[in-house]
Structure formats: structure tokens, C-alpha cells
Amino acid sequence: MSENTAPAIASPHGGKGGHQGTKAALAVGAIGVVFGDIGTSPLYAFRETFVGPHPLALDAAHVLGVISLIFWSMTLVVAIQYVTILMRADNKGQGGSLALVALISSHISKSKYGWLAVLLGVFATSLFYGDSMITPAISVLSAVEGLTVVDEGLQPFVIPIALALLVFLFVLQKRGTAKVGALFAPVMIVYFTVIASMGAWQIIQTPDILWALNPYHAINFFVLDGWLAFLALGSVVLAVTGSEALYSDMGHFGRGPMRLSWFGFVMPCLLLNYFGQGAMIIGLPPEQAAEAIKSPFFFLANEEWRLPLVFLATFATFIASQAVISGAFSITHQAIQMGYIPRLSIRHTSETEGGQIYIPVVNWALMVAVIILVLTFQNSSNLASAYGIAVTGAVTIDTLLMGVLFVGVWKWKWWYAAPVVALFLIVDGAYFAANLTKVPDGGWFPLMVGFIAFLLLTTWARGRKLMRARMSEVALPMEIFAKSANNSATRVPGTAIFMASATAGVPSALLHNIKHNKVLHERVVILTVNITDEPYVDPALRCEYTDMGDGFYRGVLNYGFMEETNVPQGLKQMEQCGGEFDMMQTSFFLSRQTLLASENPGMPIWREKIFAWMLRNSATAMEFFRLPTNRVVELGSQVEI
């Protein structure tokens, strides 16, 4: 589920998320950026179904059954649920769990169950962090393991090479991916073409594999094996990991180009490869099949082409991992803007593409987690046991949110919505249930990461709400303050901007300034940055202001949750507040709150301590709002929640 490195082009809403260029050009760009995760699944998905924790017999019935399950899973979950249905649920062109929650909230916020939809969306986002740690590890490791197919003596070098590539990948992030990104589409097009060609050649040799298109073979698999077939779903679902990314990345390329690239190129290539792997296993003698199933993806190629295939697959997994890491940056930025994560240091790595960002804390945390995963699990088969549960959990949550979308936003009759949601809930729920059996073998890791992330996200949102409520309780009305302060304080030249989280009352920094310095600037602006439920805000609606008289103004800068909050740039549009803002004559006053223990806490003490820790370690408003460093004054205050 990534929101990646695609160009963020100026949109009609004044943000950077519209789509320019031809549909075909955008479709080609999407191939390079969006489909890396699902595109590298053939490296391990089919193999794990047969040699994973619950091995299957290498006979025609089981191969046909597994390939049939992969085909129908890809059709139902990816093609129909995400590409066809959920891509219609865009929030001003943006997709993904948080964008979907924002869309739903704007329609059902007054409903008594609205909070539940929000929590589900936040939990789906939390699960993504577990997924974003495992995806680079399993993808790169599975590609490098191809070296052992070329020469078994290279086995000791697999982990060191994989770790070196992964560390290089994370170090590369701070430089941005604009230049490397230009290579993504050509490389991925070559990769998909190669894997499709290898698969097609095997299908020509053993055309009987095409019987797997008939869902009878998937059903027959369950009739033959029952419980074992159910457990196999935990590996089959690896073929559709990355499906949520297609929805999340819709904002970068648009619904039409994404559908064109999926149905017209990516899906046919993936299916040809999966069917080719199945055809090869059916067509080989039992002894050779038992050897080939250890790495069927690489055995598709002739011996002399296996080393080049390893290099190509490694490059493709590198791109897939890059996309997931960039997605972690993007979704973190969204969560910060929507008030679920404290302010973090965000660096823009491109002067022209606003979507290209780098968040150091997220980058290094992911790198440490990925290194630990590789060293702990040692190979991609072991990692496959941890993989899938986060993805299926997020997909199941998206299905539930889809039901809310049908009834609450699209206004479907419940008897129309119920059968559709039930169908996808049965499919997605079955995959999630099958993956729950992996919990003891490593599935606990993404769940643990997801629950920790969920705790942090909800604690920050709750603490922030309580803190704002407490501050508003003791806030002095601005009108009363302006009249009294104007008569008692000395006015000095220049402009003072006091940043305030609320649009009412007097900021604590202004009260402390009067108390300690006993002066007021000629122009005083109480400025609030408001993040809306839309990804982008029309520039005409960016600024709101109120002239309160005596040189006092209240201003609001509105931003979408996908936009950068650059306050000095926003002030250029707010000349109505007493004229232009000369940064050399303007001072910014910030409040920094210190939490005190309360006798009647609004949440458990242990969560208060977590919130206080997050507050202490958040980035300063100066950095987050792009304020000039030599024009900022911070004044502290104490708050009980």
C-alpha cells in the first residue's frame, strides 16, 4: 500500500496531484512506480504454496488448483475490488485508507458510528508500517537467492549481498529518487516482458495448464484437501500483495491510466508467468519438479540466462522496495497533516515535484527493522510466514469501509450493498483467517508493529484533542484582550505573528509576551493553519482573515492533507491583513507546551506519558511550517490534560 515517487503535478485544486500528459504516458509511468510490489510476487508466491509451512503434493490436481486460486484471487481482489470499484472512491483524485476515511468522515461525521470508520482506517494505516518493513526484506532477499540457482556455492553470500543492497537503498533516500525514477518504467517494462515471455513459452509446451482458468479446479482443491487447501490460502495471497498500492497511488497517475496499465499490461504479464510456472512443474518428471519447485521463477529461464535474470529481478525488487519506502513517507505525511502523528522533520528532495519527500526518522527506523528481519528470518521462505497478514488485514478493513462507502456516501440501498460487501468479505476474510495461522511462525511481527503504530496514532490524536480542549477552556476572548492590551502595552514597529492551534481565544504565547515583555507590535496576527479533509485546497480559498481593529487580525491558512504547509508562502496571499508581510520586519511567536500530571486525566496515565514523550520529540513548528529561523521566538506554557 504505497504512495510513491510519481511526479506530483499541479492540480486544478491548487495542489500537486493532478494528472498531465497523455493517458498512455501516465500508464507507462504507473508501470514503473506502482506495480513493483505486486509485480515481484512471482518470485515467491507460487513456490511458497508448495514448499512453505504446509507443503502440497506436486501433482496436476494441486498445481491446477493453486494456479486457479491465484487467477481468481487476482481477478476478484485486485481487478474487481480495487481497480474497478474502489478506484471510483477517490477523494478529489486521491486514494488510500486515510483518503477514504476522510471522504467517508465528511459524509457520516455526525453518525454515531462515524468514529468506528475512522478507527478502522487508522488501523489499516498502522498495518501498513509492518508491511513496509517486510516488503523490502522479502523482495530483495528472494531475488538475491536466485544466485543459489546459478551456483549453490554462493549461498553464504546471499544475506551479505541482500543487506548491502538494502542499506544502500535506505542511504539513497535522502538524495531523492527523481533521477533514479527515470529508469523505473523502462526497467519494469523489460522485467514484465521477460517474465511474461518465459511463462508463455512454458504454456506453449504444456497447454493443459490453461484448464486452471476454470474455477472448478480451485473448488476441487478444497474438496481434495479441505483444511490443507485453506492453509494454502496464506501463501496464495502473496500473489496479490501490493493490491492496496494501486488504490493508494491513484492520485499520482489517475484512475484511467492505472486501469490501462493494469488490464492492458501488468495483469496479463503476471498471469502468463504464474501459469508458466505451473506448466513447467506439470511438464517436468517428478524428480526434476521437486528440484524446480525450490525456485520455479528462476528455473523458467535456461541455465545460461539465469544470472542475467537474477540481476533483472534484483533491480525490480529494488524498485519495488523503493516504492514501498516512498509510500511510508507519503502516508506518514498524510497522517501528520490529519493529526494522527506529531510533527516530524520532512525534507523535500525535488524542487519541482512536491510529492518527493524524505522523512529521516521513518527512513532509519525502517532500515533498522529490515536489517533485523533479514538477520532473524535468514531466508525469504521464513519471511513469507510473516508476510501477508498485514496486507490481508488492511484489505479486509478496506472491504468494511467499502460497505460504509456504498451506503453512507454513494447512497446505495442496503440490499444492493450487502451482497457485494459479503462476497468480498468472504474472500478477504478467508485470506486473513488463513494468515492468522502464520502468527506463531512470524505473523506476530507485522501485527505487533501494527498495534504499536495504532496505539501511537490514536494516543496522539486523543491527547491533542484533550490538550486543545483544555487550552480553549482557559483561553481569554480575543476581543476583550485586544481592547485591554491596546491601552496597557507599548506598541513597537513591525509585525508579530502568533501561531495558534485554535481559531478562537488568545494564544498562550501572546499572553506570555505581554506578561514578560509588556509590548505589542504595530500589527498583530493570530494565525491558525487548518488542515482540511480534502487532499488539496483551491488557492482562492487558501486564506481567511478577520480585522479585529487596533492592529489586531485573525488569519487562517487552509491546506489539504497532501500539501506542504509553507506559512511564509501562504502569507504572500494574505495582504489584506494590514499590507504585505516583510519577513525582515516580521517575528513569529510559538507556544511550546509542557504537560503536567492531572488529578483527573482524560486518558490513562501511561498513555499520557506516551503522549508527553511524543510531544517532546516532535519537530518544532518552526521547521514544520517553514518559518525563517532567525525570526522565531518560542515561549513555553504548562498544560494539564
PDB file of N, CA, C and O in Angstrom, residues 274-331:
ATOM      1  N   TYR A 274       2.711 -16.818 -13.843  1.00  0.00           N
ATOM      2  CA  TYR A 274       2.192 -17.808 -12.894  1.00  0.00           C
ATOM      3  C   TYR A 274       1.759 -19.087 -13.612  1.00  0.00           C
ATOM      4  O   TYR A 274       2.073 -20.202 -13.169  1.00  0.00           O
ATOM      5  N   PHE A 275       1.040 -18.928 -14.703  1.00  0.00           N
ATOM      6  CA  PHE A 275       0.611 -20.103 -15.462  1.00  0.00           C
ATOM      7  C   PHE A 275       1.824 -20.843 -16.023  1.00  0.00           C
ATOM      8  O   PHE A 275       1.836 -22.072 -16.102  1.00  0.00           O
ATOM      9  N   GLY A 276       2.863 -20.080 -16.403  1.00  0.00           N
ATOM     10  CA  GLY A 276       4.081 -20.703 -16.900  1.00  0.00           C
ATOM     11  C   GLY A 276       4.793 -21.516 -15.831  1.00  0.00           C
ATOM     12  O   GLY A 276       5.306 -22.613 -16.102  1.00  0.00           O
ATOM     13  N   GLN A 277       4.842 -20.992 -14.601  1.00  0.00           N
ATOM     14  CA  GLN A 277       5.451 -21.754 -13.502  1.00  0.00           C
ATOM     15  C   GLN A 277       4.696 -23.056 -13.269  1.00  0.00           C
ATOM     16  O   GLN A 277       5.297 -24.121 -13.074  1.00  0.00           O
ATOM     17  N   GLY A 278       3.357 -22.963 -13.296  1.00  0.00           N
ATOM     18  CA  GLY A 278       2.547 -24.177 -13.124  1.00  0.00           C
ATOM     19  C   GLY A 278       2.753 -25.163 -14.258  1.00  0.00           C
ATOM     20  O   GLY A 278       2.876 -26.378 -14.029  1.00  0.00           O
ATOM     21  N   ALA A 279       2.817 -24.650 -15.500  1.00  0.00           N
ATOM     22  CA  ALA A 279       3.019 -25.520 -16.665  1.00  0.00           C
ATOM     23  C   ALA A 279       4.360 -26.240 -16.584  1.00  0.00           C
ATOM     24  O   ALA A 279       4.469 -27.437 -16.908  1.00  0.00           O
ATOM     25  N   MET A 280       5.389 -25.535 -16.136  1.00  0.00           N
ATOM     26  CA  MET A 280       6.717 -26.141 -16.026  1.00  0.00           C
ATOM     27  C   MET A 280       6.708 -27.300 -15.033  1.00  0.00           C
ATOM     28  O   MET A 280       7.252 -28.379 -15.307  1.00  0.00           O
ATOM     29  N   ILE A 281       6.086 -27.090 -13.866  1.00  0.00           N
ATOM     30  CA  ILE A 281       6.054 -28.135 -12.835  1.00  0.00           C
ATOM     31  C   ILE A 281       5.277 -29.349 -13.333  1.00  0.00           C
ATOM     32  O   ILE A 281       5.693 -30.501 -13.111  1.00  0.00           O
ATOM     33  N   ILE A 282       4.150 -29.124 -14.014  1.00  0.00           N
ATOM     34  CA  ILE A 282       3.364 -30.249 -14.543  1.00  0.00           C
ATOM     35  C   ILE A 282       4.155 -31.010 -15.604  1.00  0.00           C
ATOM     36  O   ILE A 282       4.106 -32.244 -15.676  1.00  0.00           O
ATOM     37  N   GLY A 283       4.896 -30.280 -16.416  1.00  0.00           N
ATOM     38  CA  GLY A 283       5.592 -30.899 -17.549  1.00  0.00           C
ATOM     39  C   GLY A 283       6.890 -31.595 -17.199  1.00  0.00           C
ATOM     40  O   GLY A 283       7.444 -32.321 -18.024  1.00  0.00           O
ATOM     41  N   LEU A 284       7.429 -31.381 -15.994  1.00  0.00           N
ATOM     42  CA  LEU A 284       8.701 -31.995 -15.612  1.00  0.00           C
ATOM     43  C   LEU A 284       8.499 -33.354 -14.955  1.00  0.00           C
ATOM     44  O   LEU A 284       7.471 -33.594 -14.297  1.00  0.00           O
ATOM     45  N   PRO A 285       9.455 -34.263 -15.095  1.00  0.00           N
ATOM     46  CA  PRO A 285       9.415 -35.517 -14.335  1.00  0.00           C
ATOM     47  C   PRO A 285       9.430 -35.215 -12.834  1.00  0.00           C
ATOM     48  O   PRO A 285       9.956 -34.168 -12.421  1.00  0.00           O
ATOM     49  N   PRO A 286       8.891 -36.097 -11.994  1.00  0.00           N
ATOM     50  CA  PRO A 286       8.773 -35.829 -10.548  1.00  0.00           C
ATOM     51  C   PRO A 286      10.069 -35.366  -9.882  1.00  0.00           C
ATOM     52  O   PRO A 286      10.060 -34.450  -9.069  1.00  0.00           O
ATOM     53  N   GLU A 287      11.224 -36.011 -10.238  1.00  0.00           N
ATOM     54  CA  GLU A 287      12.479 -35.639  -9.584  1.00  0.00           C
ATOM     55  C   GLU A 287      12.887 -34.210  -9.939  1.00  0.00           C
ATOM     56  O   GLU A 287      13.300 -33.429  -9.076  1.00  0.00           O
ATOM     57  N   GLN A 288      12.754 -33.873 -11.212  1.00  0.00           N
ATOM     58  CA  GLN A 288      13.115 -32.520 -11.646  1.00  0.00           C
ATOM     59  C   GLN A 288      12.131 -31.471 -11.117  1.00  0.00           C
ATOM     60  O   GLN A 288      12.520 -30.348 -10.793  1.00  0.00           O
ATOM     61  N   ALA A 289      10.846 -31.867 -11.028  1.00  0.00           N
ATOM     62  CA  ALA A 289       9.838 -30.949 -10.495  1.00  0.00           C
ATOM     63  C   ALA A 289      10.130 -30.618  -9.031  1.00  0.00           C
ATOM     64  O   ALA A 289       9.977 -29.473  -8.588  1.00  0.00           O
ATOM     65  N   ALA A 290      10.567 -31.635  -8.268  1.00  0.00           N
ATOM     66  CA  ALA A 290      10.884 -31.423  -6.852  1.00  0.00           C
ATOM     67  C   ALA A 290      12.054 -30.465  -6.691  1.00  0.00           C
ATOM     68  O   ALA A 290      12.120 -29.702  -5.725  1.00  0.00           O
ATOM     69  N   GLU A 291      12.980 -30.480  -7.655  1.00  0.00           N
ATOM     70  CA  GLU A 291      14.106 -29.555  -7.621  1.00  0.00           C
ATOM     71  C   GLU A 291      13.676 -28.164  -8.073  1.00  0.00           C
ATOM     72  O   GLU A 291      14.040 -27.148  -7.466  1.00  0.00           O
ATOM     73  N   ALA A 292      12.874 -28.093  -9.143  1.00  0.00           N
ATOM     74  CA  ALA A 292      12.462 -26.814  -9.715  1.00  0.00           C
ATOM     75  C   ALA A 292      11.552 -26.023  -8.791  1.00  0.00           C
ATOM     76  O   ALA A 292      11.582 -24.782  -8.792  1.00  0.00           O
ATOM     77  N   ILE A 293      10.737 -26.711  -7.976  1.00  0.00           N
ATOM     78  CA  ILE A 293       9.767 -26.005  -7.129  1.00  0.00           C
ATOM     79  C   ILE A 293      10.476 -25.207  -6.034  1.00  0.00           C
ATOM     80  O   ILE A 293       9.877 -24.306  -5.431  1.00  0.00           O
ATOM     81  N   LYS A 294      11.775 -25.485  -5.803  1.00  0.00           N
ATOM     82  CA  LYS A 294      12.523 -24.716  -4.808  1.00  0.00           C
ATOM     83  C   LYS A 294      12.701 -23.264  -5.249  1.00  0.00           C
ATOM     84  O   LYS A 294      12.841 -22.370  -4.427  1.00  0.00           O
ATOM     85  N   SER A 295      12.700 -23.046  -6.570  1.00  0.00           N
ATOM     86  CA  SER A 295      12.797 -21.681  -7.099  1.00  0.00           C
ATOM     87  C   SER A 295      12.243 -21.664  -8.522  1.00  0.00           C
ATOM     88  O   SER A 295      12.994 -21.444  -9.483  1.00  0.00           O
ATOM     89  N   PRO A 296      10.938 -21.892  -8.684  1.00  0.00           N
ATOM     90  CA  PRO A 296      10.359 -22.042 -10.026  1.00  0.00           C
ATOM     91  C   PRO A 296      10.527 -20.806 -10.905  1.00  0.00           C
ATOM     92  O   PRO A 296      10.636 -20.926 -12.122  1.00  0.00           O
ATOM     93  N   PHE A 297      10.564 -19.622 -10.299  1.00  0.00           N
ATOM     94  CA  PHE A 297      10.703 -18.400 -11.086  1.00  0.00           C
ATOM     95  C   PHE A 297      11.996 -18.421 -11.892  1.00  0.00           C
ATOM     96  O   PHE A 297      12.014 -18.120 -13.090  1.00  0.00           O
ATOM     97  N   PHE A 298      13.093 -18.793 -11.247  1.00  0.00           N
ATOM     98  CA  PHE A 298      14.385 -18.779 -11.935  1.00  0.00           C
ATOM     99  C   PHE A 298      14.579 -20.005 -12.824  1.00  0.00           C
ATOM    100  O   PHE A 298      15.300 -19.949 -13.817  1.00  0.00           O
ATOM    101  N   PHE A 299      13.918 -21.122 -12.491  1.00  0.00           N
ATOM    102  CA  PHE A 299      14.021 -22.319 -13.327  1.00  0.00           C
ATOM    103  C   PHE A 299      13.277 -22.157 -14.647  1.00  0.00           C
ATOM    104  O   PHE A 299      13.456 -22.956 -15.556  1.00  0.00           O
ATOM    105  N   LEU A 300      12.419 -21.126 -14.754  1.00  0.00           N
ATOM    106  CA  LEU A 300      11.749 -20.865 -16.028  1.00  0.00           C
ATOM    107  C   LEU A 300      12.755 -20.516 -17.119  1.00  0.00           C
ATOM    108  O   LEU A 300      12.514 -20.744 -18.309  1.00  0.00           O
ATOM    109  N   ALA A 301      13.877 -19.934 -16.728  1.00  0.00           N
ATOM    110  CA  ALA A 301      14.887 -19.497 -17.696  1.00  0.00           C
ATOM    111  C   ALA A 301      15.882 -20.621 -17.968  1.00  0.00           C
ATOM    112  O   ALA A 301      16.162 -21.457 -17.096  1.00  0.00           O
ATOM    113  N   ASN A 302      16.433 -20.627 -19.170  1.00  0.00           N
ATOM    114  CA  ASN A 302      17.512 -21.552 -19.474  1.00  0.00           C
ATOM    115  C   ASN A 302      18.716 -21.221 -18.607  1.00  0.00           C
ATOM    116  O   ASN A 302      18.891 -20.085 -18.155  1.00  0.00           O
ATOM    117  N   GLU A 303      19.579 -22.229 -18.404  1.00  0.00           N
ATOM    118  CA  GLU A 303      20.674 -22.084 -17.455  1.00  0.00           C
ATOM    119  C   GLU A 303      21.561 -20.868 -17.742  1.00  0.00           C
ATOM    120  O   GLU A 303      21.967 -20.146 -16.832  1.00  0.00           O
ATOM    121  N   GLU A 304      21.835 -20.603 -19.037  1.00  0.00           N
ATOM    122  CA  GLU A 304      22.732 -19.502 -19.369  1.00  0.00           C
ATOM    123  C   GLU A 304      22.099 -18.134 -19.138  1.00  0.00           C
ATOM    124  O   GLU A 304      22.795 -17.114 -19.098  1.00  0.00           O
ATOM    125  N   TRP A 305      20.765 -18.086 -18.999  1.00  0.00           N
ATOM    126  CA  TRP A 305      20.072 -16.813 -18.800  1.00  0.00           C
ATOM    127  C   TRP A 305      19.699 -16.565 -17.330  1.00  0.00           C
ATOM    128  O   TRP A 305      19.109 -15.537 -17.017  1.00  0.00           O
ATOM    129  N   ARG A 306      20.037 -17.492 -16.465  1.00  0.00           N
ATOM    130  CA  ARG A 306      19.589 -17.352 -15.068  1.00  0.00           C
ATOM    131  C   ARG A 306      20.310 -16.227 -14.334  1.00  0.00           C
ATOM    132  O   ARG A 306      19.710 -15.517 -13.529  1.00  0.00           O
ATOM    133  N   LEU A 307      21.611 -16.056 -14.581  1.00  0.00           N
ATOM    134  CA  LEU A 307      22.331 -14.976 -13.896  1.00  0.00           C
ATOM    135  C   LEU A 307      21.818 -13.600 -14.336  1.00  0.00           C
ATOM    136  O   LEU A 307      21.555 -12.744 -13.470  1.00  0.00           O
ATOM    137  N   PRO A 308      21.629 -13.340 -15.657  1.00  0.00           N
ATOM    138  CA  PRO A 308      21.006 -12.066 -16.044  1.00  0.00           C
ATOM    139  C   PRO A 308      19.616 -11.881 -15.444  1.00  0.00           C
ATOM    140  O   PRO A 308      19.243 -10.756 -15.083  1.00  0.00           O
ATOM    141  N   LEU A 309      18.865 -12.989 -15.316  1.00  0.00           N
ATOM    142  CA  LEU A 309      17.529 -12.903 -14.720  1.00  0.00           C
ATOM    143  C   LEU A 309      17.620 -12.515 -13.245  1.00  0.00           C
ATOM    144  O   LEU A 309      16.788 -11.749 -12.742  1.00  0.00           O
ATOM    145  N   VAL A 310      18.643 -13.028 -12.553  1.00  0.00           N
ATOM    146  CA  VAL A 310      18.852 -12.655 -11.143  1.00  0.00           C
ATOM    147  C   VAL A 310      19.096 -11.146 -11.040  1.00  0.00           C
ATOM    148  O   VAL A 310      18.526 -10.463 -10.175  1.00  0.00           O
ATOM    149  N   PHE A 311      19.940 -10.611 -11.933  1.00  0.00           N
ATOM    150  CA  PHE A 311      20.217  -9.168 -11.915  1.00  0.00           C
ATOM    151  C   PHE A 311      18.948  -8.356 -12.206  1.00  0.00           C
ATOM    152  O   PHE A 311      18.684  -7.347 -11.545  1.00  0.00           O
ATOM    153  N   LEU A 312      18.174  -8.790 -13.195  1.00  0.00           N
ATOM    154  CA  LEU A 312      16.945  -8.078 -13.554  1.00  0.00           C
ATOM    155  C   LEU A 312      15.939  -8.123 -12.406  1.00  0.00           C
ATOM    156  O   LEU A 312      15.326  -7.101 -12.059  1.00  0.00           O
ATOM    157  N   ALA A 313      15.772  -9.312 -11.803  1.00  0.00           N
ATOM    158  CA  ALA A 313      14.817  -9.463 -10.693  1.00  0.00           C
ATOM    159  C   ALA A 313      15.255  -8.634  -9.487  1.00  0.00           C
ATOM    160  O   ALA A 313      14.428  -8.035  -8.790  1.00  0.00           O
ATOM    161  N   THR A 314      16.585  -8.589  -9.246  1.00  0.00           N
ATOM    162  CA  THR A 314      17.098  -7.797  -8.120  1.00  0.00           C
ATOM    163  C   THR A 314      16.814  -6.311  -8.337  1.00  0.00           C
ATOM    164  O   THR A 314      16.402  -5.600  -7.409  1.00  0.00           O
ATOM    165  N   PHE A 315      17.007  -5.845  -9.562  1.00  0.00           N
ATOM    166  CA  PHE A 315      16.718  -4.443  -9.893  1.00  0.00           C
ATOM    167  C   PHE A 315      15.221  -4.167  -9.703  1.00  0.00           C
ATOM    168  O   PHE A 315      14.825  -3.127  -9.165  1.00  0.00           O
ATOM    169  N   ALA A 316      14.382  -5.118 -10.137  1.00  0.00           N
ATOM    170  CA  ALA A 316      12.925  -4.945  -9.998  1.00  0.00           C
ATOM    171  C   ALA A 316      12.512  -4.896  -8.531  1.00  0.00           C
ATOM    172  O   ALA A 316      11.667  -4.085  -8.130  1.00  0.00           O
ATOM    173  N   THR A 317      13.114  -5.758  -7.701  1.00  0.00           N
ATOM    174  CA  THR A 317      12.775  -5.743  -6.267  1.00  0.00           C
ATOM    175  C   THR A 317      13.304  -4.482  -5.597  1.00  0.00           C
ATOM    176  O   THR A 317      12.715  -3.989  -4.634  1.00  0.00           O
ATOM    177  N   PHE A 318      14.427  -3.970  -6.091  1.00  0.00           N
ATOM    178  CA  PHE A 318      14.969  -2.703  -5.600  1.00  0.00           C
ATOM    179  C   PHE A 318      13.960  -1.585  -5.856  1.00  0.00           C
ATOM    180  O   PHE A 318      13.684  -0.758  -4.980  1.00  0.00           O
ATOM    181  N   ILE A 319      13.374  -1.585  -7.057  1.00  0.00           N
ATOM    182  CA  ILE A 319      12.359  -0.585  -7.415  1.00  0.00           C
ATOM    183  C   ILE A 319      11.107  -0.766  -6.562  1.00  0.00           C
ATOM    184  O   ILE A 319      10.522   0.208  -6.075  1.00  0.00           O
ATOM    185  N   ALA A 320      10.693  -2.031  -6.371  1.00  0.00           N
ATOM    186  CA  ALA A 320       9.503  -2.302  -5.552  1.00  0.00           C
ATOM    187  C   ALA A 320       9.712  -1.816  -4.122  1.00  0.00           C
ATOM    188  O   ALA A 320       8.809  -1.220  -3.514  1.00  0.00           O
ATOM    189  N   SER A 321      10.905  -2.055  -3.584  1.00  0.00           N
ATOM    190  CA  SER A 321      11.211  -1.622  -2.217  1.00  0.00           C
ATOM    191  C   SER A 321      11.242  -0.107  -2.119  1.00  0.00           C
ATOM    192  O   SER A 321      10.764   0.483  -1.150  1.00  0.00           O
ATOM    193  N   GLN A 322      11.832   0.528  -3.145  1.00  0.00           N
ATOM    194  CA  GLN A 322      11.865   1.995  -3.192  1.00  0.00           C
ATOM    195  C   GLN A 322      10.456   2.566  -3.131  1.00  0.00           C
ATOM    196  O   GLN A 322      10.172   3.535  -2.426  1.00  0.00           O
ATOM    197  N   ALA A 323       9.539   1.937  -3.878  1.00  0.00           N
ATOM    198  CA  ALA A 323       8.162   2.411  -3.919  1.00  0.00           C
ATOM    199  C   ALA A 323       7.494   2.304  -2.553  1.00  0.00           C
ATOM    200  O   ALA A 323       6.769   3.203  -2.121  1.00  0.00           O
ATOM    201  N   VAL A 324       7.755   1.199  -1.848  1.00  0.00           N
ATOM    202  CA  VAL A 324       7.149   0.999  -0.523  1.00  0.00           C
ATOM    203  C   VAL A 324       7.703   2.002   0.486  1.00  0.00           C
ATOM    204  O   VAL A 324       6.961   2.554   1.307  1.00  0.00           O
ATOM    205  N   ILE A 325       9.005   2.255   0.436  1.00  0.00           N
ATOM    206  CA  ILE A 325       9.611   3.226   1.359  1.00  0.00           C
ATOM    207  C   ILE A 325       9.056   4.623   1.099  1.00  0.00           C
ATOM    208  O   ILE A 325       8.691   5.351   2.025  1.00  0.00           O
ATOM    209  N   SER A 326       8.977   4.999  -0.174  1.00  0.00           N
ATOM    210  CA  SER A 326       8.399   6.304  -0.512  1.00  0.00           C
ATOM    211  C   SER A 326       6.947   6.371  -0.060  1.00  0.00           C
ATOM    212  O   SER A 326       6.464   7.422   0.368  1.00  0.00           O
ATOM    213  N   GLY A 327       6.260   5.231  -0.159  1.00  0.00           N
ATOM    214  CA  GLY A 327       4.876   5.163   0.314  1.00  0.00           C
ATOM    215  C   GLY A 327       4.780   5.401   1.813  1.00  0.00           C
ATOM    216  O   GLY A 327       3.844   6.050   2.286  1.00  0.00           O
ATOM    217  N   ALA A 328       5.758   4.880   2.560  1.00  0.00           N
ATOM    218  CA  ALA A 328       5.778   5.116   4.008  1.00  0.00           C
ATOM    219  C   ALA A 328       5.946   6.602   4.310  1.00  0.00           C
ATOM    220  O   ALA A 328       5.327   7.137   5.233  1.00  0.00           O
ATOM    221  N   PHE A 329       6.790   7.283   3.519  1.00  0.00           N
ATOM    222  CA  PHE A 329       6.953   8.731   3.694  1.00  0.00           C
ATOM    223  C   PHE A 329       5.635   9.455   3.414  1.00  0.00           C
ATOM    224  O   PHE A 329       5.215  10.328   4.178  1.00  0.00           O
ATOM    225  N   SER A 330       4.997   9.108   2.317  1.00  0.00           N
ATOM    226  CA  SER A 330       3.770   9.805   1.913  1.00  0.00           C
ATOM    227  C   SER A 330       2.638   9.608   2.905  1.00  0.00           C
ATOM    228  O   SER A 330       1.926  10.546   3.258  1.00  0.00           O
ATOM    229  N   ILE A 331       2.459   8.357   3.357  1.00  0.00           N
ATOM    230  CA  ILE A 331       1.342   8.084   4.266  1.00  0.00           C
ATOM    231  C   ILE A 331       1.612   8.699   5.635  1.00  0.00           C
ATOM    232  O   ILE A 331       0.683   9.123   6.337  1.00  0.00           O
TER     233      ILE A 331
END
